[in-house]
GROMACS .gro file of C-alpha atoms in nm:
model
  302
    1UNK     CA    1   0.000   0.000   0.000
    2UNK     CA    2   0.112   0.366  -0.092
    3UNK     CA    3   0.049   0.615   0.213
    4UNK     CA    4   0.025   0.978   0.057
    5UNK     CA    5   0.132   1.264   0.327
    6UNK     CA    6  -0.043   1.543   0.316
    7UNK     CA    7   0.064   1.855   0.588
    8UNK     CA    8  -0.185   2.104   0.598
    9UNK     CA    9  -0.228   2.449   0.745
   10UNK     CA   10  -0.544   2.673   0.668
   11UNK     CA   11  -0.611   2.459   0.378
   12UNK     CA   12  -1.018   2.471   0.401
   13UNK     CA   13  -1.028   2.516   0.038
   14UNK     CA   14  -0.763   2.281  -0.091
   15UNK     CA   15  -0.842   1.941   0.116
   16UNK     CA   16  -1.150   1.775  -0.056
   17UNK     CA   17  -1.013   1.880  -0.410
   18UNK     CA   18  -0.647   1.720  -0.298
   19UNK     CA   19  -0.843   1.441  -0.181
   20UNK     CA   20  -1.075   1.393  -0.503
   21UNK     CA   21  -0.724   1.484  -0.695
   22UNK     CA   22  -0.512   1.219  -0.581
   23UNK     CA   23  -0.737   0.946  -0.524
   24UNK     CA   24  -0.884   0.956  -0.852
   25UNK     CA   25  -0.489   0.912  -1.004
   26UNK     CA   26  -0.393   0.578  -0.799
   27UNK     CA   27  -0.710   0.474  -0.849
   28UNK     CA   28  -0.727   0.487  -1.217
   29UNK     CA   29  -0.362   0.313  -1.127
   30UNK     CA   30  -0.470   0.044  -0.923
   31UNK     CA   31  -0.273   0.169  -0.703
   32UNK     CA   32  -0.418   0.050  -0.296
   33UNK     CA   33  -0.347   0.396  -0.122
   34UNK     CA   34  -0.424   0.585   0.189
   35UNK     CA   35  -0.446   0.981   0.245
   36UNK     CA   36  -0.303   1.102   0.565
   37UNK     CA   37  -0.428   1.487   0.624
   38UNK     CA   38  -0.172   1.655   0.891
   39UNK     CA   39  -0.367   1.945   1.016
   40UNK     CA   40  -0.072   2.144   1.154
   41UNK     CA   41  -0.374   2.360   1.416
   42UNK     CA   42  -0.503   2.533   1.146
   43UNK     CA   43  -0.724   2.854   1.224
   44UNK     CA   44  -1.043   2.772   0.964
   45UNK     CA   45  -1.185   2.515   0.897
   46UNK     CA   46  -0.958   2.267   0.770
   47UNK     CA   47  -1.033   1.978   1.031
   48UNK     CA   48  -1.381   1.995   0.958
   49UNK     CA   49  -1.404   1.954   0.672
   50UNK     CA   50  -1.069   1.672   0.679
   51UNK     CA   51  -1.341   1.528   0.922
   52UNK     CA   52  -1.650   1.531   0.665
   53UNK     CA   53  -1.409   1.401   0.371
   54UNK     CA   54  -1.306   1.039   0.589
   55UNK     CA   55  -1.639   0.981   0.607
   56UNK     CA   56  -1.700   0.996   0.261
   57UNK     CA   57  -1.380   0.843   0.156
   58UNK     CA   58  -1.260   0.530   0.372
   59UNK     CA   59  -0.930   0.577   0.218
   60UNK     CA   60  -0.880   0.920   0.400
   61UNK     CA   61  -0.687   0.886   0.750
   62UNK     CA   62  -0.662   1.291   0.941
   63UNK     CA   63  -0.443   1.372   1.202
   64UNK     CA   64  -0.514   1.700   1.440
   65UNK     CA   65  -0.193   1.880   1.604
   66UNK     CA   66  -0.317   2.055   1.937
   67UNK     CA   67  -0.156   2.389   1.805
   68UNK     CA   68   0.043   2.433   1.519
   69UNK     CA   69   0.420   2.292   1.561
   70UNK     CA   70   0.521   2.318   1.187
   71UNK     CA   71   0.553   2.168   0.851
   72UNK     CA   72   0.830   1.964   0.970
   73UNK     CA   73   0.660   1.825   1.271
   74UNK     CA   74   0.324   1.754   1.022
   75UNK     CA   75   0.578   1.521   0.815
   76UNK     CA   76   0.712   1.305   1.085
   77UNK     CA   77   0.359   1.274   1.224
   78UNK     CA   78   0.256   1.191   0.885
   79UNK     CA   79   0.530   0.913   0.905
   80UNK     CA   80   0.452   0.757   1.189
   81UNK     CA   81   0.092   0.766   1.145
   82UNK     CA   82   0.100   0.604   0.766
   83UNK     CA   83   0.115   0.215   0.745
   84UNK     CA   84   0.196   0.162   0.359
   85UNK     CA   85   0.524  -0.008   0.238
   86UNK     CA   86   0.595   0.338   0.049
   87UNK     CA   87   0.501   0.699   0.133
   88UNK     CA   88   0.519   1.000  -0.077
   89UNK     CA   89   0.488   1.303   0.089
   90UNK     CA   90   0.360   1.622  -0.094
   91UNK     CA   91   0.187   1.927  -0.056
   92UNK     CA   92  -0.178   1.988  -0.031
   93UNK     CA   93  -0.176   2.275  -0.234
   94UNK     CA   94  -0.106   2.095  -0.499
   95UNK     CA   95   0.161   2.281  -0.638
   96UNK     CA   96   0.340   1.947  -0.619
   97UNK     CA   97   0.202   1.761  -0.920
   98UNK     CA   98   0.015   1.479  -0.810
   99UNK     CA   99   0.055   1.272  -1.152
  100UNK     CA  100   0.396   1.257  -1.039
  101UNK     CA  101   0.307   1.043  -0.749
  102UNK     CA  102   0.283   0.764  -1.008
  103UNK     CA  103   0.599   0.777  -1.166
  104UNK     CA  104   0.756   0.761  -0.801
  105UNK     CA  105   0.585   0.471  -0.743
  106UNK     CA  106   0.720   0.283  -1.045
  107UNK     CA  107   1.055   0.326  -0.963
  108UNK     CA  108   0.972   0.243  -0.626
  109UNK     CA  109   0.807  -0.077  -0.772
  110UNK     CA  110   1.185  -0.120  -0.967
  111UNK     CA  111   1.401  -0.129  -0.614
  112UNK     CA  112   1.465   0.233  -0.554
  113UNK     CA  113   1.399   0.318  -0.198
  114UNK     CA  114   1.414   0.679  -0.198
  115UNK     CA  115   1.263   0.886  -0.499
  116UNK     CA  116   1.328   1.247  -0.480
  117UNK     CA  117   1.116   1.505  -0.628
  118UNK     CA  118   1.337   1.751  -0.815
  119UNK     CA  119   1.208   2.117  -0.943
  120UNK     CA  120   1.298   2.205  -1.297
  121UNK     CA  121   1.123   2.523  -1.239
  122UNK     CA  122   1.029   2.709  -0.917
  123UNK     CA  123   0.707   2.901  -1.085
  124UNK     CA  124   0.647   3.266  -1.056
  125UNK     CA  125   0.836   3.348  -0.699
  126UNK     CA  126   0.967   3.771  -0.629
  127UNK     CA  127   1.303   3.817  -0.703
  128UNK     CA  128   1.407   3.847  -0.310
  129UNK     CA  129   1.237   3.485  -0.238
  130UNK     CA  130   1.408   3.347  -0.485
  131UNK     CA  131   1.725   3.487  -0.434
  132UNK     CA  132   1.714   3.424  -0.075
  133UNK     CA  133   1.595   3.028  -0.195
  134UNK     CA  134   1.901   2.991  -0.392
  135UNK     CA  135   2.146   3.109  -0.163
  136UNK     CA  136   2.009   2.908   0.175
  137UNK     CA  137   2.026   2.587  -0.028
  138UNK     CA  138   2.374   2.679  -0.192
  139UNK     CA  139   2.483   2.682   0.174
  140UNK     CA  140   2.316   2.365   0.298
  141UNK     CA  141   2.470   2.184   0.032
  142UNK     CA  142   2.783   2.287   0.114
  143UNK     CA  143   2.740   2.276   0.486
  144UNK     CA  144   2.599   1.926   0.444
  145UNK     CA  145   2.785   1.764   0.114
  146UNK     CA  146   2.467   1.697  -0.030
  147UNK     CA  147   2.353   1.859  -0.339
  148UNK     CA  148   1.997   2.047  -0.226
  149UNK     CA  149   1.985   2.341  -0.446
  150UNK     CA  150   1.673   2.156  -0.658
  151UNK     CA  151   1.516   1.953  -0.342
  152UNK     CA  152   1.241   1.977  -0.190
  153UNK     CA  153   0.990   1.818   0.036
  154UNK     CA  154   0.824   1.597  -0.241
  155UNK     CA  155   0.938   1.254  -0.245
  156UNK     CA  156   0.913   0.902  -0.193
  157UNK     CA  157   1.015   0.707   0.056
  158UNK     CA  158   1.033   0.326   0.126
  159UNK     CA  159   0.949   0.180   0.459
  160UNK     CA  160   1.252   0.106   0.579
  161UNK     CA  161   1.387   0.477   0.522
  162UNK     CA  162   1.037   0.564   0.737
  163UNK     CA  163   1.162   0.393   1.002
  164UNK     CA  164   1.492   0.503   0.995
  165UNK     CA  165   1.357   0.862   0.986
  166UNK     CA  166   1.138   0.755   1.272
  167UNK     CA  167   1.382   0.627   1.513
  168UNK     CA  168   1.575   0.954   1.504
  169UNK     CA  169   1.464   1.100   1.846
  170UNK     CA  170   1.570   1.481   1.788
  171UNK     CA  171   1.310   1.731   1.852
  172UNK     CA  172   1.508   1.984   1.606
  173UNK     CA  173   1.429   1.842   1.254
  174UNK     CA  174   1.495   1.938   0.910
  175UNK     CA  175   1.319   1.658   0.701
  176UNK     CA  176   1.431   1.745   0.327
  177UNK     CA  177   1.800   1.733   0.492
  178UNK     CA  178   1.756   1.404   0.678
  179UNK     CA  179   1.638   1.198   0.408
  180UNK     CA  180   1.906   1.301   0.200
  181UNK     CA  181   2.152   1.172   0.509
  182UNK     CA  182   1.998   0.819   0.586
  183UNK     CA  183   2.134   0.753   0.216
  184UNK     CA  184   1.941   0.418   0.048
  185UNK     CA  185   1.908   0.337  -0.300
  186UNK     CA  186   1.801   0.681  -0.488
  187UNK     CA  187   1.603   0.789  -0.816
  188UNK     CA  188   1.526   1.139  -0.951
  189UNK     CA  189   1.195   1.267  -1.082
  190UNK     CA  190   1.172   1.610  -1.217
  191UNK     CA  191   0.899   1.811  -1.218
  192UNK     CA  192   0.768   2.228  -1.227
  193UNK     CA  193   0.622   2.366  -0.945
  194UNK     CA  194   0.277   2.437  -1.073
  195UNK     CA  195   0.068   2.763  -1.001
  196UNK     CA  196  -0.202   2.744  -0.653
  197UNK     CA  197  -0.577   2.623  -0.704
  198UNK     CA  198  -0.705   2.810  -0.476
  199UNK     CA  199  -0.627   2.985  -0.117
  200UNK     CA  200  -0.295   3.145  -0.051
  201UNK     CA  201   0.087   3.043   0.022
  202UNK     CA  202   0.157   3.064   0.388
  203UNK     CA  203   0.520   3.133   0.306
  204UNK     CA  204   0.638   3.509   0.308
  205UNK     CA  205   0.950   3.618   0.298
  206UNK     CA  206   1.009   3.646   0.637
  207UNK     CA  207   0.850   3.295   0.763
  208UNK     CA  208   1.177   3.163   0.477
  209UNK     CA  209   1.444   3.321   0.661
  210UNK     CA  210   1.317   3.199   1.043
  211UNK     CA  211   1.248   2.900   0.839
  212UNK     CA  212   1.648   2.869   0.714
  213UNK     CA  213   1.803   2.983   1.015
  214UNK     CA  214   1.623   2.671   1.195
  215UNK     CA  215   1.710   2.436   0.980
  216UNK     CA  216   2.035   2.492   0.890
  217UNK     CA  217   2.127   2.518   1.311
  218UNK     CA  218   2.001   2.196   1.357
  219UNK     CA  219   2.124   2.019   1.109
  220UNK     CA  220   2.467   2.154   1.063
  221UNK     CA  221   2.754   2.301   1.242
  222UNK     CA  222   2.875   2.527   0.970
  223UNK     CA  223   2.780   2.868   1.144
  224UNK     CA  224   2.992   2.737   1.461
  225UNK     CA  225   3.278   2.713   1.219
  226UNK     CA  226   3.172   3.101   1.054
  227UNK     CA  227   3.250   3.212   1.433
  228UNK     CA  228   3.592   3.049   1.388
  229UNK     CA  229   3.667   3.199   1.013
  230UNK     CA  230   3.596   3.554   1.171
  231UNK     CA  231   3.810   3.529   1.488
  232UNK     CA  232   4.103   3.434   1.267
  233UNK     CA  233   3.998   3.706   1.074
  234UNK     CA  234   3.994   3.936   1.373
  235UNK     CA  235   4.331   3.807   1.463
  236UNK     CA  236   4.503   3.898   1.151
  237UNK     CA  237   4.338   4.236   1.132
  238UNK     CA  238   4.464   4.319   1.518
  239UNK     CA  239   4.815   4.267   1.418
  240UNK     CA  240   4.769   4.489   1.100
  241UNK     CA  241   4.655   4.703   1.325
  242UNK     CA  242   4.902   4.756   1.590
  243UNK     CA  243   5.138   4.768   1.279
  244UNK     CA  244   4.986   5.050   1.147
  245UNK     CA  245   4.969   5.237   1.490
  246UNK     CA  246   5.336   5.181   1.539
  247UNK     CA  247   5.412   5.320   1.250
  248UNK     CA  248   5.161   5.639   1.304
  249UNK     CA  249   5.338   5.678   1.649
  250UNK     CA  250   5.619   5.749   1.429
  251UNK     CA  251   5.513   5.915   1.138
  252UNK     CA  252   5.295   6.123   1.393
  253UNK     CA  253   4.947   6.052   1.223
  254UNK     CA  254   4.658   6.011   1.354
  255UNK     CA  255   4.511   5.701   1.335
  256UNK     CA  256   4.287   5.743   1.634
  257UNK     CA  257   3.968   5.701   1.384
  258UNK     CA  258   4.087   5.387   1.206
  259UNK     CA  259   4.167   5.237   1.564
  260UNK     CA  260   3.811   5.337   1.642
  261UNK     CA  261   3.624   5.143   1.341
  262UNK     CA  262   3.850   4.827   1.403
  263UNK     CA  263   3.747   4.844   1.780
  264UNK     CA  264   3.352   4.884   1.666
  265UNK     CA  265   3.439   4.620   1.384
  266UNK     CA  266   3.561   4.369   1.693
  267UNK     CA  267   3.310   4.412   1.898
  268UNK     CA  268   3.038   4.350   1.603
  269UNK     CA  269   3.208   4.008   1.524
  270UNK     CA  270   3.227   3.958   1.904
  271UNK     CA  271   2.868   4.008   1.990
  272UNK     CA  272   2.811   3.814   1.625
  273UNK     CA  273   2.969   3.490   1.746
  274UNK     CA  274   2.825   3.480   2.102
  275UNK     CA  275   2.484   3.519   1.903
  276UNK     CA  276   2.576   3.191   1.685
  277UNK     CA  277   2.720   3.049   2.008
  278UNK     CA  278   2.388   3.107   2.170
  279UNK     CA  279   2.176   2.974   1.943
  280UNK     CA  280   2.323   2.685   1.934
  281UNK     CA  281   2.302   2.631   2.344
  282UNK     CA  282   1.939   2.724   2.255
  283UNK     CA  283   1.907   2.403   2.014
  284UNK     CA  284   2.113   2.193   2.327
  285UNK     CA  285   1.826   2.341   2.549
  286UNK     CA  286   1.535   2.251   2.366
  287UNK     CA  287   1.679   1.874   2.299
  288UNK     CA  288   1.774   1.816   2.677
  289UNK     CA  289   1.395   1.917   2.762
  290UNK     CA  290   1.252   1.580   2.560
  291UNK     CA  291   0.966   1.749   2.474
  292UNK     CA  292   0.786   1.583   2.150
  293UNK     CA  293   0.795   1.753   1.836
  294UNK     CA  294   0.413   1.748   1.838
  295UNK     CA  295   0.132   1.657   2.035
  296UNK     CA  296  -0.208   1.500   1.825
  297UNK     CA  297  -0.520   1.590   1.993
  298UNK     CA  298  -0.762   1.397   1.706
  299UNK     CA  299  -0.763   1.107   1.457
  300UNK     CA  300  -1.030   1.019   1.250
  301UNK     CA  301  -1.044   0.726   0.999
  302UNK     CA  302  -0.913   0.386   0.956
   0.00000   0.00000   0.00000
């Protein structure tokens, strides 16, 4: 059976027609499939009506977060909720294209154990988002190894990569990143990122960046090492510093101004560092705690 993932936040509009959507592809497929609806505490009315569809449709399974925790935390729950030998997790927006689903589950069918979704084209973002896009996953892949400058959340995964993924007991997650790191047998599907049916993205600007700074803390240490680069940095700069006030001792120039913007410049890359530093402890903090990345307050269907 094929367990399709579905994490949704203020998605009143978009649930029955992802529901209608994808069902009607695997079935047309034969494919035996379940739908598992992640509402991540949405504000409207998006458990209701997740609610109304099970009953209609025995093949839809929804989950209900007690307050929204995330996108990430909606995907493990997803995973640990869905009983099929292969899961695909995608959007319910459907910007993902759901016909896709069915090539990932051929290759699945062929031994691959992890299908990746892969965008050819990131449809109509602002030039800031996808700037910003480009140069968070140009660092991941570097902080990582991994090449993630095309990922994204859409894939397919077998079940023994689910239960890898589940068996990882960190609070601080960053799914696309992880199943990239458990490694397994891989395949490639490409596809465009397609314009929104209805309702609107809950991703500004903004929500990206706390979104990036999250992720790439807890999943890499590359930042920790930035602290490094600049105190070495600092280092070298003091001693062409107190090379160029022994020399203005001599030459009788003042160089109390440039002494001033190297002091300000210190202190900048001081405070800059204990900020890094800090977030990290922060991350330490929140995994010594043990609190679970979610809490479920409702489940309705099979």
């Amino acid at each position: 059976m094929l367990s399709v993932i579905l994490p949704s936040y203020n998605e009143e509009k978009m649930i029955a027609l992802a529901a209608e959507t994808i069902g009607g592809i695997l079935k047309s497929e034969n494919i035996d499939y379940e739908l598992v609806f992640v509402d991540d505490g949405s504000r409207d009315a998006t458990w209701s009506i997740i609610c109304e569809v099970s009953q209609r449709d025995n093949h839809v399974v929804g989950v209900h977060f007690s307050r929204n925790f995330g996108k990430e935390a909606a995907m493990f729950a997803g995973l640990e909720k869905a009983d099929g030998d292969c899961v695909v997790i995608i959007d319910c927006d459907l910007q993902h294209p759901p016909e896709k689903i069915v090539e990932m589950y051929r290759l699945w069918e062929q031994g691959f154990e992890v299908v990746e979704g892969i965008k050819e084209d990131r449809g109509r973002e602002s030039f800031l988002h996808r700037g910003f896009a480009n140069l968070f996953y140009g660092l991941m892949s570097k902080a990582t190894g991994m090449n993630m400058a095309d990922a994204s959340d859409f894939k397919l995964l077998d079940r023994k990569v689910v239960d890898a993924l589940n068996k990882m007991p960190e609070k601080n997650v960053f799914f696309r990143a992880l199943s990239f790191w458990v490694g397994f047998k891989k395949a490639e599907v490409s596809y465009c990122v397609r314009e929104r049916v209805a309702g609107e993205s809950k991703w500004s600007t903004k929500s990206l960046i706390k979104y990036a700074l999250r992720n790439i803390t807890s999943f890499s240490c590359a930042p920790m090492q930035l602290a490094t680069v600049l105190g070495v940095l600092m280092l070298c700069g003091s001693f062409a510093a107190f090379v160029v006030f022994i020399v203005s001792l001599f030459s009788f120039v003042n160089s109390v101004a440039g002494l001033s913007c190297l002091v300000l410049l210190s202190g900048g890359c001081i405070l800059s560092c204990l900020g890094i530093i800090g977030t990290y402890i922060a991350k330490i903090y929140e995994e010594v705690k043990g609190r679970p990345k979610y809490i479920i307050s409702n489940i309705v269907g099979k």
